[in-house]
Tab-separated table of C-alpha atoms in Angstrom:
chain	number	residue	atom	x	y	z
A	18	MET	CA	-26.114	6.995	71.146
A	19	ASN	CA	-28.523	5.058	72.086
A	20	ILE	CA	-31.597	6.666	72.558
A	21	ARG	CA	-30.740	8.862	69.046
A	22	PHE	CA	-30.566	6.126	67.077
A	23	GLN	CA	-33.978	4.310	69.304
A	24	ARG	CA	-35.816	7.599	68.605
A	25	SER	CA	-34.462	7.800	64.564
A	26	PHE	CA	-35.464	4.256	64.240
A	27	GLU	CA	-39.090	4.770	65.727
A	28	VAL	CA	-39.225	8.072	63.454
A	29	LYS	CA	-38.779	5.971	60.474
A	30	GLY	CA	-41.089	3.375	61.605
A	31	LYS	CA	-43.866	6.308	61.839
A	32	SER	CA	-42.754	7.419	58.047
A	33	GLN	CA	-43.278	3.614	56.546
A	34	GLN	CA	-46.577	2.807	58.299
A	35	GLN	CA	-48.288	6.466	56.990
A	36	GLN	CA	-46.888	5.579	53.810
A	37	GLN	CA	-48.931	2.287	53.966
A	38	GLN	CA	-52.085	4.206	55.249
A	39	GLN	CA	-51.775	6.582	52.659
A	40	GLN	CA	-51.498	3.725	49.706
A	41	GLN	CA	-54.176	1.997	51.371
A	42	GLN	CA	-56.818	5.044	51.205
A	43	GLN	CA	-55.749	6.211	47.597
A	44	GLN	CA	-56.708	2.087	46.421
A	45	GLN	CA	-60.167	2.738	48.307
A	46	ARG	CA	-60.863	5.724	46.592
A	47	LEU	CA	-59.996	4.302	43.145
A	48	HIS	CA	-61.768	1.513	44.261
A	49	GLN	CA	-64.835	3.713	45.054
A	50	SER	CA	-64.672	5.293	41.997
A	51	ALA	CA	-65.997	2.890	39.923
A	52	PRO	CA	-68.454	1.603	42.383
A	53	PRO	CA	-70.223	-2.327	41.344
A	54	LEU	CA	-74.155	-1.970	39.547
A	55	SER	CA	-76.317	-1.083	42.235
A	56	ARG	CA	-79.175	-3.851	42.876
A	57	THR	CA	-81.693	-2.378	41.114
A	58	HIS	CA	-79.125	-1.487	37.800
A	59	LYS	CA	-77.996	-5.737	37.966
A	60	ALA	CA	-81.965	-6.660	38.294
A	61	THR	CA	-83.093	-4.452	35.308
A	62	HIS	CA	-79.615	-5.820	33.058
A	63	LEU	CA	-80.303	-9.252	34.153
A	64	GLU	CA	-83.928	-8.703	32.813
A	65	MET	CA	-82.869	-7.111	29.591
A	66	PHE	CA	-80.364	-9.674	29.101
A	67	SER	CA	-82.980	-12.666	29.928
A	68	LYS	CA	-85.603	-10.945	27.598
A	69	LEU	CA	-83.031	-10.676	24.878
A	70	LYS	CA	-81.791	-14.401	24.946
A	71	SER	CA	-85.159	-15.578	24.887
A	72	LYS	CA	-86.073	-13.818	21.577
A	73	VAL	CA	-82.712	-15.317	20.025
A	74	THR	CA	-83.794	-19.216	21.816
A	75	GLY	CA	-87.320	-19.005	21.283
A	76	SER	CA	-88.052	-19.988	24.931
A	77	ASN	CA	-91.192	-19.538	26.284
A	78	SER	CA	-90.813	-19.038	29.856
A	79	SER	CA	-92.581	-16.673	31.760
A	80	SER	CA	-90.285	-15.573	33.964
A	81	ASN	CA	-87.923	-13.213	34.164
A	82	THR	CA	-85.238	-14.691	36.161
A	83	PRO	CA	-82.051	-15.373	34.594
A	84	SER	CA	-80.467	-18.442	34.051
A	85	THR	CA	-77.040	-19.424	36.154
A	86	SER	CA	-75.016	-18.767	32.694
A	87	GLU	CA	-77.123	-15.695	31.828
A	88	THR	CA	-76.117	-14.258	35.605
A	89	SER	CA	-72.133	-15.531	35.269
A	90	SER	CA	-72.382	-13.735	31.349
A	91	LEU	CA	-73.702	-10.326	33.156
A	92	LYS	CA	-70.950	-10.762	35.875
A	93	ALA	CA	-68.099	-11.066	32.467
A	94	ILE	CA	-69.583	-8.216	31.411
A	95	SER	CA	-69.976	-5.960	34.251
A	96	SER	CA	-67.176	-6.632	36.197
A	97	PRO	CA	-63.380	-5.655	35.560
A	98	ASP	CA	-61.898	-8.310	37.241
A	99	SER	CA	-63.847	-11.233	35.259
A	100	SER	CA	-62.837	-12.816	32.127
A	101	THR	CA	-65.124	-13.782	29.112
A	102	SER	CA	-63.577	-16.729	28.291
A	103	THR	CA	-63.203	-17.904	32.039
A	104	VAL	CA	-67.731	-17.956	31.909
A	105	TYR	CA	-67.678	-19.724	28.933
A	106	GLY	CA	-65.189	-22.452	30.406
A	107	GLN	CA	-62.594	-21.539	27.232
A	108	ASN	CA	-59.178	-21.003	28.003
A	109	ASP	CA	-58.151	-17.526	28.476
A	110	ASN	CA	-54.495	-16.908	26.919
A	111	ASN	CA	-53.210	-15.788	30.687
A	112	ASN	CA	-54.604	-19.190	31.745
A	113	ASN	CA	-52.061	-21.141	28.832
A	114	SER	CA	-49.397	-19.251	30.395
A	115	SER	CA	-47.316	-20.520	33.725
A	116	SER	CA	-46.312	-18.366	36.320
A	117	SER	CA	-43.205	-18.388	38.148
A	118	SER	CA	-42.591	-17.533	42.052
A	119	SER	CA	-40.081	-14.591	42.962
A	120	ASN	CA	-36.853	-16.908	42.280
A	121	GLY	CA	-37.914	-17.914	38.776
A	122	LYS	CA	-38.687	-21.504	39.299
A	123	SER	CA	-41.332	-22.833	40.575
A	124	LYS	CA	-44.712	-22.964	37.989
A	125	SER	CA	-48.445	-22.266	39.111
A	126	LYS	CA	-50.455	-25.188	39.596
A	127	ASP	CA	-52.824	-24.571	37.265
A	128	SER	CA	-50.509	-23.843	33.946
A	129	ILE	CA	-51.286	-26.604	31.142
A	130	THR	CA	-48.567	-28.352	29.575
A	131	LEU	CA	-49.160	-28.181	26.062
A	132	GLY	CA	-47.993	-30.892	23.378
A	133	PRO	CA	-46.198	-30.376	20.282
A	134	SER	CA	-47.613	-27.424	17.493
A	135	ARG	CA	-50.496	-28.870	15.399
A	136	TYR	CA	-50.944	-27.327	11.935
A	137	THR	CA	-53.303	-29.637	10.068
A	138	PRO	CA	-56.853	-31.187	10.497
A	139	PHE	CA	-57.928	-34.814	11.811
A	140	ASP	CA	-58.523	-37.100	9.658
A	141	SER	CA	-61.135	-39.474	11.586
A	142	PRO	CA	-62.419	-39.561	14.684
A	143	SER	CA	-61.146	-40.626	18.299
A	144	PRO	CA	-61.060	-44.224	19.621
A	145	GLY	CA	-63.465	-42.599	22.234
A	146	SER	CA	-66.182	-41.269	20.226
A	147	HIS	CA	-69.688	-43.039	18.887
A	148	ILE	CA	-71.746	-43.084	15.913
A	149	PRO	CA	-75.554	-43.187	17.231
A	150	GLN	CA	-77.554	-46.173	15.992
A	151	GLU	CA	-80.064	-45.011	13.278
A	152	ARG	CA	-83.650	-44.783	13.741
A	153	LYS	CA	-85.600	-47.662	11.629
A	154	LEU	CA	-88.247	-46.434	9.319
A	155	THR	CA	-92.123	-47.216	9.519
A	156	GLU	CA	-93.432	-49.002	7.114
A	157	GLU	CA	-94.901	-45.980	5.745
A	158	GLU	CA	-92.110	-43.804	5.909
A	159	LYS	CA	-90.330	-47.028	4.077
A	160	SER	CA	-92.827	-46.279	0.894
A	161	LYS	CA	-92.337	-43.026	0.835
A	162	TYR	CA	-88.982	-43.251	0.373
A	163	LEU	CA	-89.535	-45.705	-2.419
A	164	GLN	CA	-91.222	-43.378	-4.186
A	165	VAL	CA	-88.824	-40.541	-4.065
A	166	LEU	CA	-86.381	-43.338	-5.127
A	167	LYS	CA	-87.926	-43.939	-8.213
A	168	HIS	CA	-88.456	-40.604	-9.588
A	169	PHE	CA	-84.686	-40.684	-9.054
A	170	GLN	CA	-83.969	-43.740	-11.241
A	171	ASN	CA	-86.069	-42.389	-14.257
A	172	PRO	CA	-83.130	-42.160	-17.088
A	173	ASP	CA	-85.445	-39.714	-19.049
A	174	LEU	CA	-85.098	-37.293	-15.673
A	175	LEU	CA	-84.517	-33.856	-16.461
A	176	ILE	CA	-82.659	-30.923	-14.356
A	177	ALA	CA	-82.826	-27.487	-14.870
A	178	ASP	CA	-79.157	-25.028	-14.581
A	179	SER	CA	-80.138	-22.836	-12.325
A	180	GLU	CA	-82.674	-22.065	-9.336
A	181	GLU	CA	-85.092	-19.675	-11.622
A	182	HIS	CA	-85.110	-21.928	-14.186
A	183	HIS	CA	-86.257	-24.894	-12.182
A	184	LYS	CA	-89.064	-22.491	-10.670
A	185	HIS	CA	-90.400	-22.058	-14.116
A	186	LYS	CA	-89.501	-25.522	-15.441
A	187	THR	CA	-92.297	-26.907	-17.572
A	188	ALA	CA	-92.218	-29.987	-19.749
A	189	SER	CA	-91.782	-27.730	-23.018
A	190	THR	CA	-88.799	-26.492	-21.570
A	191	THR	CA	-85.465	-28.488	-21.951
A	192	SER	CA	-83.083	-25.940	-23.347
A	193	SER	CA	-82.648	-25.212	-19.557
A	194	THR	CA	-82.157	-28.686	-18.166
A	195	SER	CA	-80.482	-31.824	-18.810
A	196	PRO	CA	-80.078	-35.085	-17.246
A	197	LEU	CA	-78.600	-35.980	-13.985
A	198	THR	CA	-74.450	-36.879	-14.375
A	199	ILE	CA	-72.749	-39.175	-12.878
A	200	GLU	CA	-71.327	-37.490	-9.846
A	201	GLU	CA	-75.048	-36.236	-9.357
A	202	LYS	CA	-75.757	-39.505	-9.081
A	203	SER	CA	-73.214	-40.267	-6.196
A	204	TRP	CA	-74.818	-37.764	-4.817
A	205	LEU	CA	-78.587	-38.780	-4.630
A	206	THR	CA	-77.587	-41.254	-1.715
A	207	ARG	CA	-79.777	-43.461	-0.014
A	208	GLU	CA	-79.341	-41.141	3.379
A	209	CYS	CA	-79.470	-38.047	0.860
A	210	PHE	CA	-83.394	-38.944	0.444
A	211	LEU	CA	-84.053	-39.406	3.555
A	212	ARG	CA	-82.874	-36.114	5.370
A	213	TYR	CA	-84.838	-34.060	2.521
A	214	LEU	CA	-87.876	-36.633	3.752
A	215	ARG	CA	-87.949	-35.349	7.211
A	216	ALA	CA	-86.862	-31.816	6.344
A	217	THR	CA	-90.451	-31.468	4.753
A	218	LYS	CA	-92.012	-34.365	7.309
A	219	TRP	CA	-92.626	-36.709	4.628
A	220	HIS	CA	-94.596	-34.944	2.365
A	221	VAL	CA	-92.918	-36.848	-1.045
A	222	ASP	CA	-94.068	-34.187	-3.597
A	223	GLU	CA	-92.071	-31.773	-1.949
A	224	ALA	CA	-89.506	-33.503	-0.901
A	225	ILE	CA	-88.788	-34.477	-4.648
A	226	ASP	CA	-88.911	-30.547	-5.942
A	227	ARG	CA	-86.338	-29.400	-2.731
A	228	ILE	CA	-83.949	-32.044	-4.228
A	229	GLU	CA	-84.817	-30.806	-8.288
A	230	LEU	CA	-83.848	-27.496	-6.829
A	231	THR	CA	-80.408	-27.879	-4.690
A	232	LEU	CA	-79.545	-29.962	-8.141
A	233	ALA	CA	-80.208	-27.153	-9.985
A	234	TRP	CA	-78.767	-24.617	-7.362
A	235	ARG	CA	-75.548	-26.948	-6.885
A	236	ARG	CA	-75.167	-26.297	-11.030
A	237	GLU	CA	-75.579	-22.625	-10.742
A	238	PHE	CA	-73.582	-21.907	-7.633
A	239	GLY	CA	-70.540	-24.336	-9.075
A	240	VAL	CA	-70.071	-27.416	-6.689
A	241	ASP	CA	-71.218	-30.279	-8.680
A	242	HIS	CA	-68.338	-31.869	-9.218
A	243	ILE	CA	-66.239	-34.566	-7.594
A	244	LEU	CA	-63.153	-32.920	-8.008
A	245	ASP	CA	-61.939	-29.718	-6.440
A	246	LYS	CA	-60.511	-28.139	-9.245
A	247	ASP	CA	-63.477	-28.828	-12.133
A	248	ASN	CA	-65.498	-26.241	-9.278
A	249	ILE	CA	-66.333	-22.864	-9.722
A	250	VAL	CA	-66.088	-22.393	-5.970
A	251	ASN	CA	-62.705	-24.323	-5.449
A	252	GLY	CA	-59.942	-23.954	-3.521
A	253	GLU	CA	-58.456	-21.278	-4.954
A	254	LEU	CA	-61.382	-19.594	-4.972
A	255	THR	CA	-61.684	-19.259	-1.670
A	256	SER	CA	-58.050	-19.531	-0.459
A	257	PRO	CA	-57.996	-15.579	0.364
A	258	GLU	CA	-60.855	-15.855	2.143
A	259	ASN	CA	-59.563	-17.791	4.581
A	260	GLU	CA	-55.681	-16.697	5.446
A	261	THR	CA	-56.533	-15.638	8.806
A	262	GLY	CA	-58.051	-19.408	9.720
A	263	LYS	CA	-61.203	-17.686	10.191
A	264	GLU	CA	-62.954	-21.166	9.371
A	265	VAL	CA	-61.402	-24.511	10.320
A	266	ILE	CA	-62.441	-27.818	9.841
A	267	LEU	CA	-60.292	-29.573	13.419
A	268	GLY	CA	-61.464	-32.940	14.930
A	269	TYR	CA	-64.992	-34.512	15.521
A	270	ASP	CA	-67.193	-34.312	18.221
A	271	ASN	CA	-68.636	-36.863	20.626
A	272	ASP	CA	-70.950	-38.560	18.302
A	273	SER	CA	-67.912	-38.619	15.337
A	274	ARG	CA	-69.330	-35.290	13.892
A	275	PRO	CA	-66.198	-33.564	12.230
A	276	CYS	CA	-66.509	-30.258	13.451
A	277	LEU	CA	-66.597	-26.784	11.801
A	278	TYR	CA	-65.027	-23.972	13.595
A	279	LEU	CA	-66.492	-20.509	12.788
A	280	LYS	CA	-64.201	-17.365	14.308
A	281	PRO	CA	-66.280	-14.169	13.275
A	282	GLY	CA	-63.225	-12.409	15.156
A	283	ARG	CA	-61.048	-13.333	12.106
A	284	GLN	CA	-62.269	-11.484	10.196
A	285	ASN	CA	-60.116	-10.776	7.134
A	286	THR	CA	-62.369	-9.481	3.774
A	287	LYS	CA	-65.535	-6.904	3.255
A	288	THR	CA	-68.611	-8.564	2.952
A	289	SER	CA	-68.974	-10.204	-0.509
A	290	GLN	CA	-69.973	-12.698	-2.626
A	291	ARG	CA	-67.173	-14.769	-2.063
A	292	GLN	CA	-67.251	-14.833	1.573
A	293	VAL	CA	-71.103	-16.583	0.950
A	294	GLN	CA	-68.809	-19.131	-2.131
A	295	HIS	CA	-65.982	-19.489	0.677
A	296	LEU	CA	-68.820	-21.070	3.796
A	297	VAL	CA	-70.459	-23.305	1.013
A	298	TYR	CA	-66.795	-24.849	0.034
A	299	MET	CA	-66.059	-25.027	3.894
A	300	LEU	CA	-69.908	-27.056	4.047
A	301	GLU	CA	-68.778	-29.845	1.186
A	302	LYS	CA	-65.233	-29.983	2.184
A	303	VAL	CA	-67.006	-31.266	6.001
A	304	ILE	CA	-68.790	-33.507	4.483
A	305	ASP	CA	-66.339	-35.095	2.778
A	306	TYR	CA	-64.500	-35.713	6.718
A	307	MET	CA	-67.230	-37.490	7.589
A	308	PRO	CA	-67.452	-41.152	8.671
A	309	SER	CA	-69.044	-43.753	7.325
A	310	GLY	CA	-72.857	-43.996	9.665
A	311	GLN	CA	-72.496	-39.910	10.135
A	312	ASP	CA	-74.001	-37.447	8.002
A	313	SER	CA	-73.967	-34.464	9.925
A	314	LEU	CA	-71.685	-31.606	11.166
A	315	ALA	CA	-70.948	-29.961	14.524
A	316	LEU	CA	-70.361	-26.336	14.203
A	317	LEU	CA	-68.375	-24.241	16.951
A	318	ILE	CA	-68.762	-20.475	16.471
A	319	ASP	CA	-66.690	-18.615	18.696
A	320	PHE	CA	-67.377	-14.717	18.735
A	321	LYS	CA	-63.966	-13.955	21.082
A	322	PRO	CA	-62.689	-10.844	18.727
A	323	HIS	CA	-58.729	-11.559	17.638
A	324	PRO	CA	-55.612	-9.591	16.520
A	325	VAL	CA	-55.839	-11.185	13.184
A	326	GLY	CA	-59.437	-9.838	12.675
A	327	THR	CA	-59.271	-6.799	10.059
A	328	GLN	CA	-62.707	-6.261	10.327
A	329	GLY	CA	-63.579	-4.701	13.760
A	330	GLY	CA	-65.649	-6.684	14.304
A	331	LYS	CA	-69.084	-6.090	12.432
A	332	ILE	CA	-71.757	-8.046	12.026
A	333	PRO	CA	-72.934	-9.349	8.548
A	334	PRO	CA	-75.854	-7.625	6.447
A	335	VAL	CA	-78.818	-9.005	7.273
A	336	GLY	CA	-79.090	-10.062	3.604
A	337	ILE	CA	-75.612	-11.823	3.258
A	338	GLY	CA	-77.848	-13.827	6.302
A	339	ARG	CA	-80.600	-14.210	4.680
A	340	GLN	CA	-78.616	-15.328	1.976
A	341	VAL	CA	-76.957	-17.798	4.166
A	342	LEU	CA	-79.593	-19.025	6.141
A	343	HIS	CA	-81.776	-20.068	2.967
A	344	ILE	CA	-78.173	-21.832	1.246
A	345	LEU	CA	-78.625	-24.260	4.741
A	346	GLN	CA	-81.757	-24.649	5.477
A	347	THR	CA	-83.052	-25.245	1.638
A	348	HIS	CA	-80.060	-27.159	0.435
A	349	TYR	CA	-78.123	-28.287	3.206
A	350	PRO	CA	-81.107	-30.237	5.457
A	351	GLU	CA	-80.393	-32.096	8.497
A	352	ARG	CA	-76.624	-31.627	7.695
A	353	LEU	CA	-76.623	-30.019	11.250
A	354	GLY	CA	-76.353	-32.032	14.253
A	355	LYS	CA	-75.290	-29.443	16.442
A	356	ALA	CA	-74.474	-25.789	16.715
A	357	LEU	CA	-72.312	-24.220	19.736
A	358	LEU	CA	-72.270	-20.742	20.206
A	359	THR	CA	-69.926	-18.904	22.363
A	360	ASN	CA	-68.038	-15.577	23.835
A	361	ILE	CA	-71.245	-13.795	22.285
A	362	PRO	CA	-70.823	-10.113	22.267
A	363	TRP	CA	-74.131	-7.451	22.883
A	364	LEU	CA	-73.672	-7.308	19.038
A	365	GLY	CA	-74.387	-10.584	18.211
A	366	TRP	CA	-77.058	-11.182	20.313
A	367	THR	CA	-78.774	-8.212	18.350
A	368	PHE	CA	-77.905	-10.171	14.936
A	369	LEU	CA	-79.596	-13.684	15.581
A	370	LYS	CA	-82.358	-11.202	16.627
A	371	ILE	CA	-82.459	-9.930	13.418
A	372	ILE	CA	-82.432	-13.225	11.723
A	373	HIS	CA	-84.287	-15.380	14.482
A	374	PRO	CA	-87.811	-15.554	12.300
A	375	PHE	CA	-86.176	-16.895	9.450
A	376	ILE	CA	-84.761	-19.499	11.594
A	377	ASP	CA	-86.544	-22.866	11.138
A	378	PRO	CA	-87.481	-24.532	13.859
A	379	LEU	CA	-85.673	-27.572	13.867
A	380	THR	CA	-82.548	-25.911	13.463
A	381	ARG	CA	-83.232	-23.327	16.223
A	382	GLU	CA	-83.375	-26.895	18.337
A	383	LYS	CA	-79.608	-27.725	17.928
A	384	LEU	CA	-78.693	-24.612	18.886
A	385	VAL	CA	-76.414	-24.422	22.500
A	386	PHE	CA	-75.295	-21.462	23.847
A	387	ASP	CA	-72.550	-20.511	26.009
A	388	GLN	CA	-71.590	-24.058	27.037
A	389	PRO	CA	-68.441	-25.085	27.240
A	390	PHE	CA	-66.987	-26.866	23.992
A	391	ILE	CA	-65.094	-29.260	26.144
A	392	ASN	CA	-68.474	-31.009	26.625
A	393	TYR	CA	-69.360	-32.177	23.386
A	394	VAL	CA	-65.943	-32.661	21.395
A	395	PRO	CA	-62.975	-35.100	23.215
A	396	LYS	CA	-60.201	-33.038	24.777
A	397	SER	CA	-58.223	-35.056	22.567
A	398	GLN	CA	-59.357	-33.806	19.350
A	399	LEU	CA	-60.500	-30.071	20.998
A	400	ASP	CA	-57.947	-26.969	20.459
A	401	LYS	CA	-56.750	-25.535	23.605
A	402	ASP	CA	-58.420	-22.607	23.345
A	403	PHE	CA	-61.849	-24.258	24.439
A	404	GLN	CA	-60.091	-26.549	27.395
A	405	GLY	CA	-58.667	-29.143	24.954
A	406	ASP	CA	-54.923	-30.701	24.767
A	407	VAL	CA	-54.628	-29.811	21.126
A	408	ASN	CA	-52.018	-27.221	20.802
A	409	PHE	CA	-53.687	-25.716	17.020
A	410	ILE	CA	-51.851	-23.117	15.296
A	411	TYR	CA	-53.425	-21.843	11.853
A	412	GLU	CA	-50.625	-21.144	9.442
A	413	HIS	CA	-52.496	-20.644	6.080
A	414	ASP	CA	-49.497	-22.196	3.760
A	415	LYS	CA	-49.748	-25.288	6.482
A	416	TYR	CA	-53.222	-25.796	6.822
A	417	TRP	CA	-54.810	-24.907	3.919
A	418	PRO	CA	-53.370	-27.258	1.619
A	419	LYS	CA	-53.046	-30.202	3.783
A	420	MET	CA	-56.980	-29.583	4.877
A	421	ILE	CA	-57.723	-29.792	0.478
A	422	GLU	CA	-55.639	-33.262	0.252
A	423	ILE	CA	-57.431	-34.869	3.079
A	424	ALA	CA	-60.772	-33.866	1.811
A	425	GLU	CA	-60.077	-34.576	-1.993
A	426	SER	CA	-58.921	-37.859	-0.470
A	427	LYS	CA	-61.582	-39.350	1.042
A	428	LYS	CA	-63.760	-38.098	-1.934
A	429	GLN	CA	-61.868	-40.070	-4.470
A	430	LYS	CA	-62.448	-43.077	-2.515
A	431	TYR	CA	-66.181	-42.388	-1.976
A	432	PHE	CA	-66.773	-42.271	-6.079
A	433	GLU	CA	-64.156	-44.653	-6.601
A	434	ARG	CA	-66.739	-47.532	-4.424
A	435	PHE	CA	-69.684	-45.565	-5.997
A	436	GLU	CA	-68.413	-47.112	-9.339
A	437	LYS	CA	-67.452	-50.035	-7.934
A	438	PHE	CA	-71.411	-50.863	-6.371
A	439	GLY	CA	-72.769	-49.882	-9.606
A	440	ALA	CA	-72.953	-46.166	-9.863
A	441	CYS	CA	-76.615	-45.632	-9.268
A	442	VAL	CA	-79.236	-43.550	-7.249
A	443	GLY	CA	-79.618	-44.700	-4.151
A	444	LEU	CA	-76.385	-46.069	-2.893
A	445	SER	CA	-75.762	-45.878	0.897
A	446	GLU	CA	-73.108	-43.142	2.009
A	447	VAL	CA	-72.530	-45.686	4.962
A	448	ASP	CA	-70.685	-48.123	1.966
A	449	LEU	CA	-69.309	-44.996	-0.197
A	450	ARG	CA	-67.338	-44.250	3.087
A	451	GLY	CA	-66.793	-47.450	4.682
A	452	VAL	CA	-64.405	-50.554	3.645
A	453	ASP	CA	-66.761	-53.581	3.299
A	454	GLU	CA	-66.199	-55.242	0.449
A	455	GLU	CA	-69.844	-55.975	0.157
A	456	LEU	CA	-73.024	-54.036	0.095
A	457	THR	CA	-74.777	-54.091	3.056
A	458	HIS	CA	-77.366	-51.760	1.782
A	459	PRO	CA	-78.414	-52.595	-1.026
A	460	VAL	CA	-80.758	-49.944	-3.193
A	461	ASP	CA	-84.075	-51.801	-2.960
A	462	ASN	CA	-83.673	-52.574	0.193
A	463	ILE	CA	-84.716	-50.356	3.110
């Protein structure tokens, strides 16, 4: 009996060992059926990736050797075991879930404990953020600034009601022009004049022409009034565009710039003029969120696909891309402080390559590719999807009205202080967004 039992046990042991060997052989065959790229193929792909990216970023490097981030990006694309979100330093959905042991009690040490859910924007920067000190102007720059200020202080100044009319405006044409409104005067601030002067490299006549062109465009486009309801482009018009949260104002970066997230993967509508109106509307709102002393914004663009998107990751037509660039560069000069782009697909690189010639050099210098957002935004105000502590959940009915309410409150305070300090051209945004009872930047004291 003992001998039979021993032989039976030996046979069973051999059978189990054979099964394990067969499983290992099957795994090896599966692994061999999808071999990694050869060295030659890897080199070719890396070279293509490097050349494409250098064209987009304007790099003049003669070397074809890719950077570490480029190598990592290619590995993320080519390796079945790697995650793109890990390469860019973002949190993948799996990283937010705690893994349990076999008994279901112990959690993974890599799990993240999130705070309470947040559905609305922040209304002020983190205590750890700061505002960079403004550069002092030279005597020549002060002189040019005062020339621009004097031009717009003229009570007889007439502004066209459209871009086209501005381009063909003559002294005898008055039917398509009108004086500055009090709301337009509140837009013509000290910082506004300086932004246009910097954008035109301190050419006075060009800066004046550009400002008048933007005033005409604002009238035509419908963003020239203080109150949201008085504008053609308002929250009610653009609300359907943001039902999936494809554009979100959330938090401030380390330099106290309000952050505007663009998430093309959440695209929910087909290409139309309303999409352009929606972007302009969000730009106007994020400007309202700027604190005293900061007049630029941070743009955070995440190309990662999302289940709520209905447009299959389509890139916008070149015509729309050019129109948006024209609006941003012509009518919002020097407003972009930093633009962070992450999870860029091959299609996205192609689109960036196409529109690259239309991006002015000053804007190109502010573009940052494939860097973790946490390097630029405090964790306390950064979305959890990008290694932040904010458990942000987009629910349109909660977010949209609150976002508008905060912006309207800030804009109303801005305009009340504008009237308090004389309702004149050339007041400083530092004073208009501030809390001091007295002016810190008198109009003629530059």
